[in-house]
Coordinates of C-alpha atoms in Angstrom, one line a residue:
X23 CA -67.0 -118.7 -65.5
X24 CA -66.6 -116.7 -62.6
X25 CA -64.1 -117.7 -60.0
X26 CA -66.0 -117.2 -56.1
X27 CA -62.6 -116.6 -54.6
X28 CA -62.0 -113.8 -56.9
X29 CA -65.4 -112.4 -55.9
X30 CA -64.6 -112.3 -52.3
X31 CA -62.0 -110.5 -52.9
X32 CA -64.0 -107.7 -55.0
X33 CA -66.3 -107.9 -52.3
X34 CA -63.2 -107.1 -49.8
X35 CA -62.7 -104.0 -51.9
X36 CA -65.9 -102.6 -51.7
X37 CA -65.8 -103.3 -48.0
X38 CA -62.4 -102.3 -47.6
X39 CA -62.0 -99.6 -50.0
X40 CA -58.1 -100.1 -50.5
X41 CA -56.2 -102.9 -52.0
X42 CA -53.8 -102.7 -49.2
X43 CA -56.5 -103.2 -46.8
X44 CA -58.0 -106.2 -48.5
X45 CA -54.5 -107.5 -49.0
X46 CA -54.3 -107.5 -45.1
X47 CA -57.9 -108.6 -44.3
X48 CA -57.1 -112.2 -46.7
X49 CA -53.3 -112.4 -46.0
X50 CA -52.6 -111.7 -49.6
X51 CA -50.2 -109.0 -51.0
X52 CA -50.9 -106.2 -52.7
X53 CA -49.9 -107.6 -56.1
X54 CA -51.5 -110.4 -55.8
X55 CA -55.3 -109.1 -54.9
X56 CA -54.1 -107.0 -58.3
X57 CA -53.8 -110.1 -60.1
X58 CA -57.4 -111.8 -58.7
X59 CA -58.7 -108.5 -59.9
X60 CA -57.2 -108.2 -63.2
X61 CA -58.6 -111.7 -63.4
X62 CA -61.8 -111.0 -63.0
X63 CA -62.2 -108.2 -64.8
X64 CA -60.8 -110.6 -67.6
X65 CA -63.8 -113.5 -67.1
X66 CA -66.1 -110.5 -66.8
X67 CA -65.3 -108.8 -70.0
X68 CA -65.9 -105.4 -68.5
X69 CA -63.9 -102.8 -66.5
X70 CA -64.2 -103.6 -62.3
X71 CA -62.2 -100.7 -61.4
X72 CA -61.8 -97.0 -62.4
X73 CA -59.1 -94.2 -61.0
X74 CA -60.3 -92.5 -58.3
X75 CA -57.8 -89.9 -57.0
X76 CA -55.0 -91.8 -56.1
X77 CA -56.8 -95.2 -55.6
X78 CA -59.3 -96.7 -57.2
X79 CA -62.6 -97.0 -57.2
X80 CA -65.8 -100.0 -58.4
X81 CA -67.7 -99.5 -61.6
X82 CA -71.1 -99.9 -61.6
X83 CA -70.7 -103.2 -63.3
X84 CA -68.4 -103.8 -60.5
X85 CA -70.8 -103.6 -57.8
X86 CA -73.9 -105.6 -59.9
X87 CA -70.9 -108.3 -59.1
X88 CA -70.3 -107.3 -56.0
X89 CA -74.5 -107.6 -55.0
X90 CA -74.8 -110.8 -56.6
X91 CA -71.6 -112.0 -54.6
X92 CA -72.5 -111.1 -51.0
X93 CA -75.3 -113.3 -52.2
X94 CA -73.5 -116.0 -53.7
X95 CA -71.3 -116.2 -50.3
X96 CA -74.4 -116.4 -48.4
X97 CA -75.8 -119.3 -50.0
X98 CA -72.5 -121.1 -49.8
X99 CA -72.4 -120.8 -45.8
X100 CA -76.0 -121.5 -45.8
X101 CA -75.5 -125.3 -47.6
X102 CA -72.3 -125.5 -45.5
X103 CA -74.5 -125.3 -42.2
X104 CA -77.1 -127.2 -43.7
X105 CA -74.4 -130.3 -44.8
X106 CA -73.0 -129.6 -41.1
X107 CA -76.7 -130.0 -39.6
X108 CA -77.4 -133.0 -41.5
X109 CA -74.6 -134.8 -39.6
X110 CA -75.1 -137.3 -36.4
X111 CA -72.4 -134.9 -35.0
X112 CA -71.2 -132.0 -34.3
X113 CA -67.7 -131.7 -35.5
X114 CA -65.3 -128.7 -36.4
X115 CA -63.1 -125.8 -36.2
X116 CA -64.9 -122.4 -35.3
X117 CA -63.1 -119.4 -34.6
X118 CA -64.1 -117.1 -32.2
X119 CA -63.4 -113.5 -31.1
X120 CA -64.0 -111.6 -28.0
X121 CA -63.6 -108.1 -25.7
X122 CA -61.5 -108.3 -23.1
X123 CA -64.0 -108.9 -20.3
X124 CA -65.6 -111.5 -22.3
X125 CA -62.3 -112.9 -23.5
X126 CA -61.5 -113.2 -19.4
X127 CA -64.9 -114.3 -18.1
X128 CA -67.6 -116.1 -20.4
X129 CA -64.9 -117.7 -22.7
X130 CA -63.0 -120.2 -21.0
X131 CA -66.0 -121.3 -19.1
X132 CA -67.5 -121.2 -22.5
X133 CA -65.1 -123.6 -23.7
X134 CA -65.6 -126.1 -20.7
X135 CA -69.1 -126.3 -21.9
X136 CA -68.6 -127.1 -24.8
X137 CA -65.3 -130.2 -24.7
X138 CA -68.2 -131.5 -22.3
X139 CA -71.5 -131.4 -24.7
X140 CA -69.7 -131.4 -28.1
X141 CA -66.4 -132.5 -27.9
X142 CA -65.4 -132.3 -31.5
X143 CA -65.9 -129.0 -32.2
X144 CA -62.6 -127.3 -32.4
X145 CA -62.0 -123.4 -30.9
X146 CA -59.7 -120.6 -32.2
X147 CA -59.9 -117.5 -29.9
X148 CA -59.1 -114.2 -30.7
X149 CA -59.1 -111.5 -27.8
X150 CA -60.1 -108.1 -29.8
X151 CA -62.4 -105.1 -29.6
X152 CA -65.0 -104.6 -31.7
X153 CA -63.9 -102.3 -34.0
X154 CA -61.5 -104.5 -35.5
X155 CA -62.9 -108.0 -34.8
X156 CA -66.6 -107.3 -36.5
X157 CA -64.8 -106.7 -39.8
X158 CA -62.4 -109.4 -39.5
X159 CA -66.6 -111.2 -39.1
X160 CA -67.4 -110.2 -42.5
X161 CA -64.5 -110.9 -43.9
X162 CA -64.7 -114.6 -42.8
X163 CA -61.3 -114.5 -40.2
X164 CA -63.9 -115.0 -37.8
X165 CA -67.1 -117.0 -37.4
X166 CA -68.5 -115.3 -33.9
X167 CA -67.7 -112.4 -32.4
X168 CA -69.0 -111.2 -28.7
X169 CA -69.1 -107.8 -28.8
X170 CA -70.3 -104.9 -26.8
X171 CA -72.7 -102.0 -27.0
X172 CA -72.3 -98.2 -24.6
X173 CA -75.2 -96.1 -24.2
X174 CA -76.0 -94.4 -27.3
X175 CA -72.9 -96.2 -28.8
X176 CA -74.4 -99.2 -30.9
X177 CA -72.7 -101.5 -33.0
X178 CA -72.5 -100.2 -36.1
X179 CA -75.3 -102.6 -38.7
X180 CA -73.3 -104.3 -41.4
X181 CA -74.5 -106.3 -44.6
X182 CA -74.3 -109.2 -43.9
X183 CA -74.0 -109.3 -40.2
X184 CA -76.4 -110.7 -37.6
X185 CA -76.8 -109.5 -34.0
X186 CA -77.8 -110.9 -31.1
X187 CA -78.7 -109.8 -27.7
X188 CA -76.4 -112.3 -24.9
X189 CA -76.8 -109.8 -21.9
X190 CA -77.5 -106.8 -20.1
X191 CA -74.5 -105.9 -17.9
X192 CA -74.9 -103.0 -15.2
X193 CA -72.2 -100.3 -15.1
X194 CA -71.1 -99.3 -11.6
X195 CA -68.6 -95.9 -10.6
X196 CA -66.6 -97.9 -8.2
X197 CA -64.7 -96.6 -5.8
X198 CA -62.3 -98.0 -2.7
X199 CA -63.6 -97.6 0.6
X200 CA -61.6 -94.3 1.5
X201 CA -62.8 -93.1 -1.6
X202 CA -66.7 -93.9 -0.8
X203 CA -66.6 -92.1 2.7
X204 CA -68.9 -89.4 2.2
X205 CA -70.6 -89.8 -0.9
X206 CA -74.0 -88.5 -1.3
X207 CA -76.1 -91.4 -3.0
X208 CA -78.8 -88.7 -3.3
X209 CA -77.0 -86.6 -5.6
X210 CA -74.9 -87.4 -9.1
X211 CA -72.1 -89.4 -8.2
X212 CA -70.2 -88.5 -11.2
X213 CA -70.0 -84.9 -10.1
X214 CA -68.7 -85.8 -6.6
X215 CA -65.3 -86.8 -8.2
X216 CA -63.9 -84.1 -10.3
X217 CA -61.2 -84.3 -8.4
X218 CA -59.9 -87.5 -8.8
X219 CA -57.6 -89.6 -11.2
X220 CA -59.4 -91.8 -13.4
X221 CA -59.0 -95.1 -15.3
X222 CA -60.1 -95.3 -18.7
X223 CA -60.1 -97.2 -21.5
X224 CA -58.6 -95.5 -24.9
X225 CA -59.0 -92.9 -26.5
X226 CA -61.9 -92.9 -29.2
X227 CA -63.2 -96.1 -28.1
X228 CA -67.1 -96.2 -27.2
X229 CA -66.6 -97.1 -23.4
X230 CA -63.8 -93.7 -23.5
X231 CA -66.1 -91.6 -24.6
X232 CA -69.3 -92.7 -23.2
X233 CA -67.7 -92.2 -19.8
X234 CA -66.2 -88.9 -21.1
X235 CA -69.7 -87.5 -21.9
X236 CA -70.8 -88.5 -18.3
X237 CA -68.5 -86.0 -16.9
X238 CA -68.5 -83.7 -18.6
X239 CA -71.9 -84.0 -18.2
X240 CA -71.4 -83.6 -14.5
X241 CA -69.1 -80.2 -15.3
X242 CA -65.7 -81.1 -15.6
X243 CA -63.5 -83.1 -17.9
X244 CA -61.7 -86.4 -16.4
X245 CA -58.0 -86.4 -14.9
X246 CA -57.3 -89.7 -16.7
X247 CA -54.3 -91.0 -15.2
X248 CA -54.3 -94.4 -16.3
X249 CA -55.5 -95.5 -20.3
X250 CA -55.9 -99.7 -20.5
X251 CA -58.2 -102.0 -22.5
X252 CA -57.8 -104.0 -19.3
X253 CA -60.6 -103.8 -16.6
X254 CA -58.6 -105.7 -14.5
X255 CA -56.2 -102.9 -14.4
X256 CA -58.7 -100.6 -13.9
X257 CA -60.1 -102.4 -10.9
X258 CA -56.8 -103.1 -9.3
X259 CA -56.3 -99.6 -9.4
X260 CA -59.1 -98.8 -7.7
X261 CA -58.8 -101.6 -5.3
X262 CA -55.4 -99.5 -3.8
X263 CA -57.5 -96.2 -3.9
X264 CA -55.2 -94.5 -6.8
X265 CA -58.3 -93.9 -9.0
X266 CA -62.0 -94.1 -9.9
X267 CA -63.3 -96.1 -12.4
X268 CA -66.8 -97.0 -14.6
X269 CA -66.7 -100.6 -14.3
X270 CA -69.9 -103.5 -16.0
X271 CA -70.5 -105.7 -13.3
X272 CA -68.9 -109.1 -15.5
X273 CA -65.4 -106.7 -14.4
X274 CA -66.0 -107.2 -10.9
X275 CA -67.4 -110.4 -10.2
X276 CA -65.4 -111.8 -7.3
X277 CA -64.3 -107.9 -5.4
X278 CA -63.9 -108.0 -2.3
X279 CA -66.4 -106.0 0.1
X280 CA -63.5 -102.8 0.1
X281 CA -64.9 -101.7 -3.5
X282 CA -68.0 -99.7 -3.4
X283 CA -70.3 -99.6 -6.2
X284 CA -72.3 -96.8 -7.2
X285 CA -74.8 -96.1 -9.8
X286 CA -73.6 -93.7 -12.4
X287 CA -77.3 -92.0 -13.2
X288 CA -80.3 -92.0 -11.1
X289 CA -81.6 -95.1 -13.4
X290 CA -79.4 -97.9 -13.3
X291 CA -77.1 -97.8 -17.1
X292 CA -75.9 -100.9 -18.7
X293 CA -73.7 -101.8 -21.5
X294 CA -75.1 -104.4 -23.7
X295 CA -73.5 -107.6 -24.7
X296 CA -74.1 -109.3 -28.4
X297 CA -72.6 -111.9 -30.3
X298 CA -72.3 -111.4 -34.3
X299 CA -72.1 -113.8 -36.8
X300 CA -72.7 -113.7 -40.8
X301 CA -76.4 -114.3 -41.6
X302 CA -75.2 -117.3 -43.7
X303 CA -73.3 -119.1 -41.2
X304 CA -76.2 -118.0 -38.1
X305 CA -77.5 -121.8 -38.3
X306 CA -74.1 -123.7 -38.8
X307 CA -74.4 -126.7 -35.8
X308 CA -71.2 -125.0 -34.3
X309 CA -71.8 -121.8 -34.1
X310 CA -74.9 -123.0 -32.7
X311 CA -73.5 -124.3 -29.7
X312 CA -71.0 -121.4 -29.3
X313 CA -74.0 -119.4 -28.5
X314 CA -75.5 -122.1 -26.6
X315 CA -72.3 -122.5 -24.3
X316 CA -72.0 -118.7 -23.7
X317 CA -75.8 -118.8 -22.6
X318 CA -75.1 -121.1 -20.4
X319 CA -72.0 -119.8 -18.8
X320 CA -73.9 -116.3 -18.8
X321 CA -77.2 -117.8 -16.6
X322 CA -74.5 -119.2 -13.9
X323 CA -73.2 -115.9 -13.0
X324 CA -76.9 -114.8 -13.5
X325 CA -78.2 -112.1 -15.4
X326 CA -80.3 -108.7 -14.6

């Protein structure tokens, strides 16, 4: 018989590519996600792996497995949220991960709403960017993860993996008021400050290069003087008139009136917030009200 966590962690590899990356992913060692493999390969009675360079690559046997286990896994989450469902309550641990702006606005908010309507459901946040939290998703370290999408930089689709749309946040050029004194709204903002220091997140994430490609765009490539995931480093910043800055409108809930906002195109640009969860867990009660509570906390600040 075939042993599910041994599976998984076949599944890891042809997610992962590298058995030191799926040793990392499930907190094994190396020698041991040898061993679940050797194991397998063992109740299978048929080669999983063949040399590949200097790794090692599935066999096609190896991935008939692997299809029937992405399945297999499915199902399992599936009767877990229906066993969870069939409960009077809601009750359990769900682990969560977030952006940074989402990590520092919606979440604890989120987490208010939900020790009020369900109590018993326990919370694990992670703060993380997308690019390593949505694999972290399919490999089960998470069960939800609020991500973002940039203009013309979606989230990658993943097997497995469910999307769905939370909100629509405008992105400003902000700028302090020493700064905004003679700007000509009538004309590309961008292009106005080629001169100036920017703030950016870094290097090679979407947000970097989306705001990248907007100036250059505009004619001239960015003076970055400061590189932060923190928006709220970015906005301080421009607050004291050191630099400019692309901000999303969650990052500036609260500014005073000495920031001045400016739209970065003639039509209005937004970045788009999702939260992702594995299409076998999408129904679990918890997660469930996760989404719920983030819904909630999102129509209080009030959406576009």
């Amino acid at each position: 018989m075939l042993q599910i966590t041994r599976l998984k962690v076949l599944v890891e590899l042809n997610r992962r590519k590298t058995l030191t990356a799926v040793a990392k992913a499930l907190s094994y060692s190396t020698s041991a996600v040898s061993q679940q493999l050797q194991q397998l390969e063992a109740e299978a009675g048929v080669p999983l792996l063949e040399p590949a360079g200097r790794g090692v690559r599935l066999t096609s046997q190896a991935l008939i497995l692997v299809r029937h286990a992405e399945d297999i896994l499915s199902r399992l989450e599936q009767a877990e949220a229906e066993v969870a469902a069939s409960l009077n309550e809601v009750r359990g641990m769900i682990k969560v991960a977030a952006f940074q702006t989402a990590a520092l606005m919606l979440v604890p908010d989120m987490l208010v709403q939900l020790a009020e309507s369900h109590p018993l459901i326990e919370v694990e946040i992670t703060q993380g960017e997308p690019g390593e939290t949505l694999p972290g998703l399919a490999s089960g370290l998470f069960d939800l993860v609020v991500a973002e999408e940039f203009p013309g930089f979606p989230v990658p689709p993943a097997q497995g993996i469910e999307f769905h749309e939370l909100h629509i946040d405008p992105l400003w050029v902000v700028l302090a008021g020493d700064h905004a004194v003679g700007i000509d709204r009538d004309t590309n903002i961008i292009g106005q400050l080629g001169h100036m220091g920017w703030a950016m997140e870094p290097a090679d994430t979407p947000p970097r290069l989306w705001v990248t490609s907007q100036c250059r765009k505009a004619g001239f490539e960015p003076r970055v003087m400061c590189t932060s995931e923190d928006l709220m480093v970015h906005r301080r910043l421009v607050e004291r008139g050191l630099a400019v800055a692309v901000l999303p409108e969650l990052a500036l809930s609260g500014a005073g009136p000495g920031l001045h906002r400016f739209p970065i195109t003639e039509a209005l640009q937004y970045r788009r917030i999702v939260t992702a969860t594995r299409t076998g867990a999408r129904q679990h009660p918890s997660i469930t009200a996760v989404r719920h509570a983030l819904r909630t906390v999102i129509a209080g600040i009030g959406s576009v």
